[in-house]
Amino acid sequence: MMSVTFLAIGDVMLGGKVGKMIDQNGDAFLFGQIKEKLEDSDILFINLEMLFSDNNPQFLHHAHESFRISDKRIETLKFLGADIVNIGTNHIKDFADG
């Protein structure tokens, strides 16, 4: 019988200080040591705790800039080997056009 290994990780933050660290040092600086473990899975599911938004205005008064990221973070998700990325988060409307 064939088996499939499914790995799910959640509440991944790629904005704020984490995003700045990636910009300064690259993806491998933060995630290099866990990448091998992630690659052991056949399917890697990542729950992204933010949305992609470069310039949408703040929609909710409590929204924090750390909860939005540029689409350049797609490269980080590729580096990690993500097969499925969930953006169904409670922060999905933090930065929206209404």
PDB file of N, CA and C in Angstrom:
ATOM      1  N   MET A   1       0.842  -1.171   0.000  1.00  0.00           N
ATOM      2  CA  MET A   1       0.000   0.000   0.000  1.00  0.00           C
ATOM      3  C   MET A   1       0.898   1.250   0.000  1.00  0.00           C
ATOM      4  N   MET A   2       0.545   2.225  -0.781  1.00  0.00           N
ATOM      5  CA  MET A   2       1.295   3.470  -0.870  1.00  0.00           C
ATOM      6  C   MET A   2       0.860   4.426   0.249  1.00  0.00           C
ATOM      7  N   SER A   3       1.821   5.116   0.830  1.00  0.00           N
ATOM      8  CA  SER A   3       1.477   6.081   1.871  1.00  0.00           C
ATOM      9  C   SER A   3       1.854   7.487   1.415  1.00  0.00           C
ATOM     10  N   VAL A   4       1.168   8.452   1.975  1.00  0.00           N
ATOM     11  CA  VAL A   4       1.407   9.865   1.678  1.00  0.00           C
ATOM     12  C   VAL A   4       1.595  10.581   3.010  1.00  0.00           C
ATOM     13  N   THR A   5       2.633  11.376   3.089  1.00  0.00           N
ATOM     14  CA  THR A   5       2.891  12.151   4.295  1.00  0.00           C
ATOM     15  C   THR A   5       2.406  13.570   4.081  1.00  0.00           C
ATOM     16  N   PHE A   6       1.496  14.007   4.941  1.00  0.00           N
ATOM     17  CA  PHE A   6       0.896  15.338   4.887  1.00  0.00           C
ATOM     18  C   PHE A   6       1.371  16.115   6.110  1.00  0.00           C
ATOM     19  N   LEU A   7       1.986  17.259   5.881  1.00  0.00           N
ATOM     20  CA  LEU A   7       2.453  18.099   6.980  1.00  0.00           C
ATOM     21  C   LEU A   7       1.737  19.436   6.908  1.00  0.00           C
ATOM     22  N   ALA A   8       1.147  19.841   8.022  1.00  0.00           N
ATOM     23  CA  ALA A   8       0.442  21.127   8.085  1.00  0.00           C
ATOM     24  C   ALA A   8       1.106  21.992   9.147  1.00  0.00           C
ATOM     25  N   ILE A   9       1.403  23.224   8.775  1.00  0.00           N
ATOM     26  CA  ILE A   9       1.929  24.187   9.738  1.00  0.00           C
ATOM     27  C   ILE A   9       1.058  25.428   9.678  1.00  0.00           C
ATOM     28  N   GLY A  10       0.877  26.053  10.831  1.00  0.00           N
ATOM     29  CA  GLY A  10      -0.095  27.122  10.868  1.00  0.00           C
ATOM     30  C   GLY A  10       0.384  28.402  11.500  1.00  0.00           C
ATOM     31  N   ASP A  11      -0.398  29.420  11.249  1.00  0.00           N
ATOM     32  CA  ASP A  11      -0.144  30.766  11.737  1.00  0.00           C
ATOM     33  C   ASP A  11       1.247  31.241  11.360  1.00  0.00           C
ATOM     34  N   VAL A  12       1.611  31.007  10.111  1.00  0.00           N
ATOM     35  CA  VAL A  12       2.909  31.439   9.604  1.00  0.00           C
ATOM     36  C   VAL A  12       2.869  32.941   9.366  1.00  0.00           C
ATOM     37  N   MET A  13       3.820  33.628   9.961  1.00  0.00           N
ATOM     38  CA  MET A  13       3.939  35.086   9.821  1.00  0.00           C
ATOM     39  C   MET A  13       5.136  35.398   8.937  1.00  0.00           C
ATOM     40  N   LEU A  14       4.923  36.119   7.879  1.00  0.00           N
ATOM     41  CA  LEU A  14       6.015  36.516   6.993  1.00  0.00           C
ATOM     42  C   LEU A  14       6.119  38.022   6.855  1.00  0.00           C
ATOM     43  N   GLY A  15       5.356  38.747   7.658  1.00  0.00           N
ATOM     44  CA  GLY A  15       5.387  40.202   7.622  1.00  0.00           C
ATOM     45  C   GLY A  15       6.139  40.764   8.807  1.00  0.00           C
ATOM     46  N   GLY A  16       6.114  42.070   8.944  1.00  0.00           N
ATOM     47  CA  GLY A  16       6.728  42.744  10.086  1.00  0.00           C
ATOM     48  C   GLY A  16       8.205  42.450  10.207  1.00  0.00           C
ATOM     49  N   LYS A  17       8.649  42.134  11.425  1.00  0.00           N
ATOM     50  CA  LYS A  17      10.065  41.868  11.699  1.00  0.00           C
ATOM     51  C   LYS A  17      10.574  40.653  10.935  1.00  0.00           C
ATOM     52  N   VAL A  18       9.714  39.654  10.757  1.00  0.00           N
ATOM     53  CA  VAL A  18      10.108  38.457  10.011  1.00  0.00           C
ATOM     54  C   VAL A  18      10.402  38.830   8.557  1.00  0.00           C
ATOM     55  N   GLY A  19       9.521  39.606   7.956  1.00  0.00           N
ATOM     56  CA  GLY A  19       9.731  40.044   6.579  1.00  0.00           C
ATOM     57  C   GLY A  19      10.995  40.864   6.415  1.00  0.00           C
ATOM     58  N   LYS A  20      11.256  41.737   7.371  1.00  0.00           N
ATOM     59  CA  LYS A  20      12.487  42.544   7.323  1.00  0.00           C
ATOM     60  C   LYS A  20      13.724  41.665   7.432  1.00  0.00           C
ATOM     61  N   MET A  21      13.656  40.649   8.293  1.00  0.00           N
ATOM     62  CA  MET A  21      14.777  39.725   8.455  1.00  0.00           C
ATOM     63  C   MET A  21      15.024  38.939   7.164  1.00  0.00           C
ATOM     64  N   ILE A  22      13.938  38.522   6.504  1.00  0.00           N
ATOM     65  CA  ILE A  22      14.072  37.808   5.226  1.00  0.00           C
ATOM     66  C   ILE A  22      14.692  38.736   4.188  1.00  0.00           C
ATOM     67  N   ASP A  23      14.213  39.976   4.120  1.00  0.00           N
ATOM     68  CA  ASP A  23      14.758  40.936   3.160  1.00  0.00           C
ATOM     69  C   ASP A  23      16.254  41.164   3.374  1.00  0.00           C
ATOM     70  N   GLN A  24      16.677  41.231   4.616  1.00  0.00           N
ATOM     71  CA  GLN A  24      18.077  41.513   4.935  1.00  0.00           C
ATOM     72  C   GLN A  24      18.992  40.307   4.765  1.00  0.00           C
ATOM     73  N   ASN A  25      18.479  39.107   5.081  1.00  0.00           N
ATOM     74  CA  ASN A  25      19.352  37.936   5.177  1.00  0.00           C
ATOM     75  C   ASN A  25      18.975  36.765   4.279  1.00  0.00           C
ATOM     76  N   GLY A  26      17.807  36.827   3.643  1.00  0.00           N
ATOM     77  CA  GLY A  26      17.375  35.733   2.781  1.00  0.00           C
ATOM     78  C   GLY A  26      16.543  34.696   3.509  1.00  0.00           C
ATOM     79  N   ASP A  27      15.842  33.895   2.739  1.00  0.00           N
ATOM     80  CA  ASP A  27      14.948  32.873   3.292  1.00  0.00           C
ATOM     81  C   ASP A  27      15.693  31.835   4.122  1.00  0.00           C
ATOM     82  N   ALA A  28      16.861  31.430   3.663  1.00  0.00           N
ATOM     83  CA  ALA A  28      17.602  30.360   4.340  1.00  0.00           C
ATOM     84  C   ALA A  28      18.055  30.776   5.735  1.00  0.00           C
ATOM     85  N   PHE A  29      18.235  32.055   5.969  1.00  0.00           N
ATOM     86  CA  PHE A  29      18.668  32.525   7.283  1.00  0.00           C
ATOM     87  C   PHE A  29      17.664  32.121   8.361  1.00  0.00           C
ATOM     88  N   LEU A  30      16.381  32.311   8.088  1.00  0.00           N
ATOM     89  CA  LEU A  30      15.348  31.965   9.067  1.00  0.00           C
ATOM     90  C   LEU A  30      14.866  30.524   8.960  1.00  0.00           C
ATOM     91  N   PHE A  31      14.790  30.022   7.741  1.00  0.00           N
ATOM     92  CA  PHE A  31      14.115  28.743   7.539  1.00  0.00           C
ATOM     93  C   PHE A  31      15.024  27.615   7.063  1.00  0.00           C
ATOM     94  N   GLY A  32      16.304  27.881   6.912  1.00  0.00           N
ATOM     95  CA  GLY A  32      17.220  26.873   6.394  1.00  0.00           C
ATOM     96  C   GLY A  32      17.280  25.603   7.215  1.00  0.00           C
ATOM     97  N   GLN A  33      17.227  25.736   8.534  1.00  0.00           N
ATOM     98  CA  GLN A  33      17.354  24.559   9.394  1.00  0.00           C
ATOM     99  C   GLN A  33      16.098  23.701   9.442  1.00  0.00           C
ATOM    100  N   ILE A  34      14.941  24.265   9.132  1.00  0.00           N
ATOM    101  CA  ILE A  34      13.718  23.452   9.148  1.00  0.00           C
ATOM    102  C   ILE A  34      13.318  22.973   7.759  1.00  0.00           C
ATOM    103  N   LYS A  35      13.950  23.535   6.724  1.00  0.00           N
ATOM    104  CA  LYS A  35      13.582  23.196   5.347  1.00  0.00           C
ATOM    105  C   LYS A  35      13.666  21.692   5.089  1.00  0.00           C
ATOM    106  N   GLU A  36      14.708  21.047   5.608  1.00  0.00           N
ATOM    107  CA  GLU A  36      14.876  19.612   5.395  1.00  0.00           C
ATOM    108  C   GLU A  36      13.705  18.822   5.985  1.00  0.00           C
ATOM    109  N   LYS A  37      13.247  19.219   7.158  1.00  0.00           N
ATOM    110  CA  LYS A  37      12.092  18.550   7.786  1.00  0.00           C
ATOM    111  C   LYS A  37      10.835  18.746   6.945  1.00  0.00           C
ATOM    112  N   LEU A  38      10.667  19.949   6.409  1.00  0.00           N
ATOM    113  CA  LEU A  38       9.490  20.226   5.579  1.00  0.00           C
ATOM    114  C   LEU A  38       9.520  19.406   4.299  1.00  0.00           C
ATOM    115  N   GLU A  39      10.718  19.199   3.762  1.00  0.00           N
ATOM    116  CA  GLU A  39      10.858  18.443   2.518  1.00  0.00           C
ATOM    117  C   GLU A  39      10.588  16.957   2.699  1.00  0.00           C
ATOM    118  N   ASP A  40      10.574  16.483   3.948  1.00  0.00           N
ATOM    119  CA  ASP A  40      10.276  15.071   4.212  1.00  0.00           C
ATOM    120  C   ASP A  40       8.829  14.721   3.910  1.00  0.00           C
ATOM    121  N   SER A  41       7.970  15.722   3.818  1.00  0.00           N
ATOM    122  CA  SER A  41       6.548  15.462   3.565  1.00  0.00           C
ATOM    123  C   SER A  41       6.278  15.415   2.061  1.00  0.00           C
ATOM    124  N   ASP A  42       5.224  14.680   1.709  1.00  0.00           N
ATOM    125  CA  ASP A  42       4.785  14.647   0.312  1.00  0.00           C
ATOM    126  C   ASP A  42       3.954  15.879  -0.016  1.00  0.00           C
ATOM    127  N   ILE A  43       3.171  16.322   0.967  1.00  0.00           N
ATOM    128  CA  ILE A  43       2.315  17.497   0.793  1.00  0.00           C
ATOM    129  C   ILE A  43       2.545  18.417   1.982  1.00  0.00           C
ATOM    130  N   LEU A  44       2.919  19.660   1.688  1.00  0.00           N
ATOM    131  CA  LEU A  44       3.118  20.659   2.740  1.00  0.00           C
ATOM    132  C   LEU A  44       2.018  21.701   2.645  1.00  0.00           C
ATOM    133  N   PHE A  45       1.232  21.797   3.715  1.00  0.00           N
ATOM    134  CA  PHE A  45       0.131  22.750   3.825  1.00  0.00           C
ATOM    135  C   PHE A  45       0.558  23.838   4.800  1.00  0.00           C
ATOM    136  N   ILE A  46       0.469  25.094   4.364  1.00  0.00           N
ATOM    137  CA  ILE A  46       0.830  26.220   5.219  1.00  0.00           C
ATOM    138  C   ILE A  46      -0.378  27.124   5.391  1.00  0.00           C
ATOM    139  N   ASN A  47      -0.723  27.409   6.649  1.00  0.00           N
ATOM    140  CA  ASN A  47      -1.748  28.399   6.943  1.00  0.00           C
ATOM    141  C   ASN A  47      -1.041  29.746   7.091  1.00  0.00           C
ATOM    142  N   LEU A  48      -1.247  30.626   6.148  1.00  0.00           N
ATOM    143  CA  LEU A  48      -0.618  31.942   6.150  1.00  0.00           C
ATOM    144  C   LEU A  48      -1.513  32.895   6.925  1.00  0.00           C
ATOM    145  N   GLU A  49      -0.990  33.476   7.979  1.00  0.00           N
ATOM    146  CA  GLU A  49      -1.790  34.281   8.900  1.00  0.00           C
ATOM    147  C   GLU A  49      -1.849  35.745   8.459  1.00  0.00           C
ATOM    148  N   MET A  50      -1.914  35.962   7.159  1.00  0.00           N
ATOM    149  CA  MET A  50      -1.958  37.324   6.622  1.00  0.00           C
ATOM    150  C   MET A  50      -2.358  37.271   5.163  1.00  0.00           C
ATOM    151  N   LEU A  51      -2.540  38.434   4.582  1.00  0.00           N
ATOM    152  CA  LEU A  51      -2.900  38.462   3.179  1.00  0.00           C
ATOM    153  C   LEU A  51      -1.839  39.200   2.369  1.00  0.00           C
ATOM    154  N   PHE A  52      -1.876  38.960   1.075  1.00  0.00           N
ATOM    155  CA  PHE A  52      -0.994  39.662   0.151  1.00  0.00           C
ATOM    156  C   PHE A  52      -1.642  40.996  -0.199  1.00  0.00           C
ATOM    157  N   SER A  53      -0.971  42.076   0.140  1.00  0.00           N
ATOM    158  CA  SER A  53      -1.507  43.407  -0.130  1.00  0.00           C
ATOM    159  C   SER A  53      -0.374  44.415  -0.047  1.00  0.00           C
ATOM    160  N   ASP A  54      -0.014  44.983  -1.172  1.00  0.00           N
ATOM    161  CA  ASP A  54       1.046  45.993  -1.172  1.00  0.00           C
ATOM    162  C   ASP A  54       0.533  47.371  -0.806  1.00  0.00           C
ATOM    163  N   ASN A  55      -0.688  47.682  -1.233  1.00  0.00           N
ATOM    164  CA  ASN A  55      -1.115  49.073  -1.070  1.00  0.00           C
ATOM    165  C   ASN A  55      -2.594  49.258  -0.727  1.00  0.00           C
ATOM    166  N   ASN A  56      -3.303  48.196  -0.422  1.00  0.00           N
ATOM    167  CA  ASN A  56      -4.698  48.393  -0.020  1.00  0.00           C
ATOM    168  C   ASN A  56      -4.749  49.175   1.280  1.00  0.00           C
ATOM    169  N   PRO A  57      -5.728  50.052   1.433  1.00  0.00           N
ATOM    170  CA  PRO A  57      -5.811  50.844   2.662  1.00  0.00           C
ATOM    171  C   PRO A  57      -6.243  49.980   3.851  1.00  0.00           C
ATOM    172  N   GLN A  58      -5.918  50.453   5.035  1.00  0.00           N
ATOM    173  CA  GLN A  58      -6.359  49.785   6.252  1.00  0.00           C
ATOM    174  C   GLN A  58      -7.875  49.849   6.300  1.00  0.00           C
ATOM    175  N   PHE A  59      -8.529  48.704   6.466  1.00  0.00           N
ATOM    176  CA  PHE A  59      -9.978  48.632   6.482  1.00  0.00           C
ATOM    177  C   PHE A  59     -10.507  48.546   7.908  1.00  0.00           C
ATOM    178  N   LEU A  60      -9.853  47.769   8.738  1.00  0.00           N
ATOM    179  CA  LEU A  60     -10.264  47.617  10.132  1.00  0.00           C
ATOM    180  C   LEU A  60      -9.342  48.457  11.014  1.00  0.00           C
ATOM    181  N   HIS A  61      -9.909  49.151  11.977  1.00  0.00           N
ATOM    182  CA  HIS A  61      -9.136  50.083  12.796  1.00  0.00           C
ATOM    183  C   HIS A  61      -8.014  49.410  13.584  1.00  0.00           C
ATOM    184  N   HIS A  62      -8.151  48.140  13.901  1.00  0.00           N
ATOM    185  CA  HIS A  62      -7.141  47.441  14.687  1.00  0.00           C
ATOM    186  C   HIS A  62      -6.087  46.737  13.825  1.00  0.00           C
ATOM    187  N   ALA A  63      -6.197  46.858  12.521  1.00  0.00           N
ATOM    188  CA  ALA A  63      -5.272  46.167  11.615  1.00  0.00           C
ATOM    189  C   ALA A  63      -3.843  46.664  11.820  1.00  0.00           C
ATOM    190  N   HIS A  64      -2.913  45.740  11.819  1.00  0.00           N
ATOM    191  CA  HIS A  64      -1.510  46.077  11.997  1.00  0.00           C
ATOM    192  C   HIS A  64      -0.750  45.740  10.717  1.00  0.00           C
ATOM    193  N   GLU A  65       0.192  46.580  10.368  1.00  0.00           N
ATOM    194  CA  GLU A  65       0.969  46.406   9.132  1.00  0.00           C
ATOM    195  C   GLU A  65       1.634  45.034   9.032  1.00  0.00           C
ATOM    196  N   SER A  66       1.918  44.403  10.158  1.00  0.00           N
ATOM    197  CA  SER A  66       2.571  43.090  10.147  1.00  0.00           C
ATOM    198  C   SER A  66       1.698  42.020   9.499  1.00  0.00           C
ATOM    199  N   PHE A  67       0.396  42.286   9.384  1.00  0.00           N
ATOM    200  CA  PHE A  67      -0.532  41.294   8.862  1.00  0.00           C
ATOM    201  C   PHE A  67      -0.827  41.468   7.380  1.00  0.00           C
ATOM    202  N   ARG A  68       0.073  42.137   6.684  1.00  0.00           N
ATOM    203  CA  ARG A  68      -0.010  42.144   5.222  1.00  0.00           C
ATOM    204  C   ARG A  68       1.399  42.038   4.675  1.00  0.00           C
ATOM    205  N   ILE A  69       1.505  41.396   3.528  1.00  0.00           N
ATOM    206  CA  ILE A  69       2.816  41.168   2.949  1.00  0.00           C
ATOM    207  C   ILE A  69       2.777  41.413   1.448  1.00  0.00           C
ATOM    208  N   SER A  70       3.932  41.705   0.927  1.00  0.00           N
ATOM    209  CA  SER A  70       4.101  41.880  -0.509  1.00  0.00           C
ATOM    210  C   SER A  70       4.063  40.520  -1.202  1.00  0.00           C
ATOM    211  N   ASP A  71       3.714  40.529  -2.470  1.00  0.00           N
ATOM    212  CA  ASP A  71       3.698  39.261  -3.206  1.00  0.00           C
ATOM    213  C   ASP A  71       5.101  38.682  -3.393  1.00  0.00           C
ATOM    214  N   LYS A  72       6.150  39.433  -3.051  1.00  0.00           N
ATOM    215  CA  LYS A  72       7.499  38.861  -3.119  1.00  0.00           C
ATOM    216  C   LYS A  72       7.678  37.741  -2.092  1.00  0.00           C
ATOM    217  N   ARG A  73       6.801  37.674  -1.086  1.00  0.00           N
ATOM    218  CA  ARG A  73       6.876  36.590  -0.102  1.00  0.00           C
ATOM    219  C   ARG A  73       6.440  35.259  -0.698  1.00  0.00           C
ATOM    220  N   ILE A  74       5.884  35.281  -1.905  1.00  0.00           N
ATOM    221  CA  ILE A  74       5.580  34.024  -2.602  1.00  0.00           C
ATOM    222  C   ILE A  74       6.863  33.228  -2.783  1.00  0.00           C
ATOM    223  N   GLU A  75       7.970  33.928  -2.989  1.00  0.00           N
ATOM    224  CA  GLU A  75       9.270  33.261  -3.132  1.00  0.00           C
ATOM    225  C   GLU A  75       9.647  32.520  -1.847  1.00  0.00           C
ATOM    226  N   THR A  76       9.290  33.072  -0.704  1.00  0.00           N
ATOM    227  CA  THR A  76       9.550  32.400   0.572  1.00  0.00           C
ATOM    228  C   THR A  76       8.726  31.121   0.668  1.00  0.00           C
ATOM    229  N   LEU A  77       7.472  31.185   0.253  1.00  0.00           N
ATOM    230  CA  LEU A  77       6.616  29.995   0.272  1.00  0.00           C
ATOM    231  C   LEU A  77       7.160  28.921  -0.671  1.00  0.00           C
ATOM    232  N   LYS A  78       7.682  29.341  -1.805  1.00  0.00           N
ATOM    233  CA  LYS A  78       8.319  28.392  -2.731  1.00  0.00           C
ATOM    234  C   LYS A  78       9.559  27.783  -2.093  1.00  0.00           C
ATOM    235  N   PHE A  79      10.372  28.617  -1.436  1.00  0.00           N
ATOM    236  CA  PHE A  79      11.578  28.132  -0.760  1.00  0.00           C
ATOM    237  C   PHE A  79      11.224  27.054   0.258  1.00  0.00           C
ATOM    238  N   LEU A  80      10.142  27.277   0.984  1.00  0.00           N
ATOM    239  CA  LEU A  80       9.708  26.313   1.990  1.00  0.00           C
ATOM    240  C   LEU A  80       9.151  25.038   1.369  1.00  0.00           C
ATOM    241  N   GLY A  81       8.775  25.094   0.095  1.00  0.00           N
ATOM    242  CA  GLY A  81       8.223  23.930  -0.590  1.00  0.00           C
ATOM    243  C   GLY A  81       6.732  23.768  -0.397  1.00  0.00           C
ATOM    244  N   ALA A  82       6.036  24.863  -0.162  1.00  0.00           N
ATOM    245  CA  ALA A  82       4.591  24.807   0.077  1.00  0.00           C
ATOM    246  C   ALA A  82       3.848  24.252  -1.135  1.00  0.00           C
ATOM    247  N   ASP A  83       2.984  23.296  -0.883  1.00  0.00           N
ATOM    248  CA  ASP A  83       2.109  22.760  -1.927  1.00  0.00           C
ATOM    249  C   ASP A  83       0.741  23.423  -1.876  1.00  0.00           C
ATOM    250  N   ILE A  84       0.270  23.698  -0.670  1.00  0.00           N
ATOM    251  CA  ILE A  84      -1.040  24.321  -0.459  1.00  0.00           C
ATOM    252  C   ILE A  84      -0.847  25.460   0.542  1.00  0.00           C
ATOM    253  N   VAL A  85      -1.384  26.638   0.210  1.00  0.00           N
ATOM    254  CA  VAL A  85      -1.315  27.778   1.127  1.00  0.00           C
ATOM    255  C   VAL A  85      -2.728  28.261   1.384  1.00  0.00           C
ATOM    256  N   ASN A  86      -3.110  28.257   2.650  1.00  0.00           N
ATOM    257  CA  ASN A  86      -4.423  28.721   3.061  1.00  0.00           C
ATOM    258  C   ASN A  86      -4.329  30.188   3.462  1.00  0.00           C
ATOM    259  N   ILE A  87      -5.219  31.002   2.936  1.00  0.00           N
ATOM    260  CA  ILE A  87      -5.279  32.403   3.362  1.00  0.00           C
ATOM    261  C   ILE A  87      -6.628  32.707   4.011  1.00  0.00           C
ATOM    262  N   GLY A  88      -7.338  31.668   4.414  1.00  0.00           N
ATOM    263  CA  GLY A  88      -8.625  31.832   5.089  1.00  0.00           C
ATOM    264  C   GLY A  88      -8.396  32.167   6.553  1.00  0.00           C
ATOM    265  N   THR A  89      -7.987  33.373   6.825  1.00  0.00           N
ATOM    266  CA  THR A  89      -7.617  33.796   8.165  1.00  0.00           C
ATOM    267  C   THR A  89      -8.550  34.897   8.647  1.00  0.00           C
ATOM    268  N   ASN A  90      -8.571  35.105   9.950  1.00  0.00           N
ATOM    269  CA  ASN A  90      -9.391  36.185  10.491  1.00  0.00           C
ATOM    270  C   ASN A  90      -8.830  37.567  10.124  1.00  0.00           C
ATOM    271  N   HIS A  91      -7.666  37.613   9.517  1.00  0.00           N
ATOM    272  CA  HIS A  91      -7.065  38.889   9.102  1.00  0.00           C
ATOM    273  C   HIS A  91      -7.307  39.216   7.628  1.00  0.00           C
ATOM    274  N   ILE A  92      -8.107  38.428   6.946  1.00  0.00           N
ATOM    275  CA  ILE A  92      -8.282  38.571   5.504  1.00  0.00           C
ATOM    276  C   ILE A  92      -8.885  39.923   5.119  1.00  0.00           C
ATOM    277  N   LYS A  93      -9.650  40.539   6.006  1.00  0.00           N
ATOM    278  CA  LYS A  93     -10.269  41.835   5.691  1.00  0.00           C
ATOM    279  C   LYS A  93      -9.575  43.012   6.371  1.00  0.00           C
ATOM    280  N   ASP A  94      -8.427  42.777   7.010  1.00  0.00           N
ATOM    281  CA  ASP A  94      -7.726  43.874   7.690  1.00  0.00           C
ATOM    282  C   ASP A  94      -7.378  45.015   6.729  1.00  0.00           C
ATOM    283  N   PHE A  95      -6.937  44.639   5.542  1.00  0.00           N
ATOM    284  CA  PHE A  95      -6.575  45.616   4.517  1.00  0.00           C
ATOM    285  C   PHE A  95      -7.368  45.280   3.263  1.00  0.00           C
ATOM    286  N   ALA A  96      -8.398  46.022   3.023  1.00  0.00           N
ATOM    287  CA  ALA A  96      -9.274  45.757   1.890  1.00  0.00           C
ATOM    288  C   ALA A  96      -9.814  47.093   1.385  1.00  0.00           C
ATOM    289  N   ASP A  97     -10.402  47.051   0.243  1.00  0.00           N
ATOM    290  CA  ASP A  97     -10.964  48.296  -0.300  1.00  0.00           C
ATOM    291  C   ASP A  97     -12.441  48.415   0.005  1.00  0.00           C
ATOM    292  N   GLY A  98     -12.884  47.679   0.981  1.00  0.00           N
ATOM    293  CA  GLY A  98     -14.273  47.777   1.415  1.00  0.00           C
ATOM    294  C   GLY A  98     -15.052  46.605   1.048  1.00  0.00           C
TER     295      GLY A  98
END
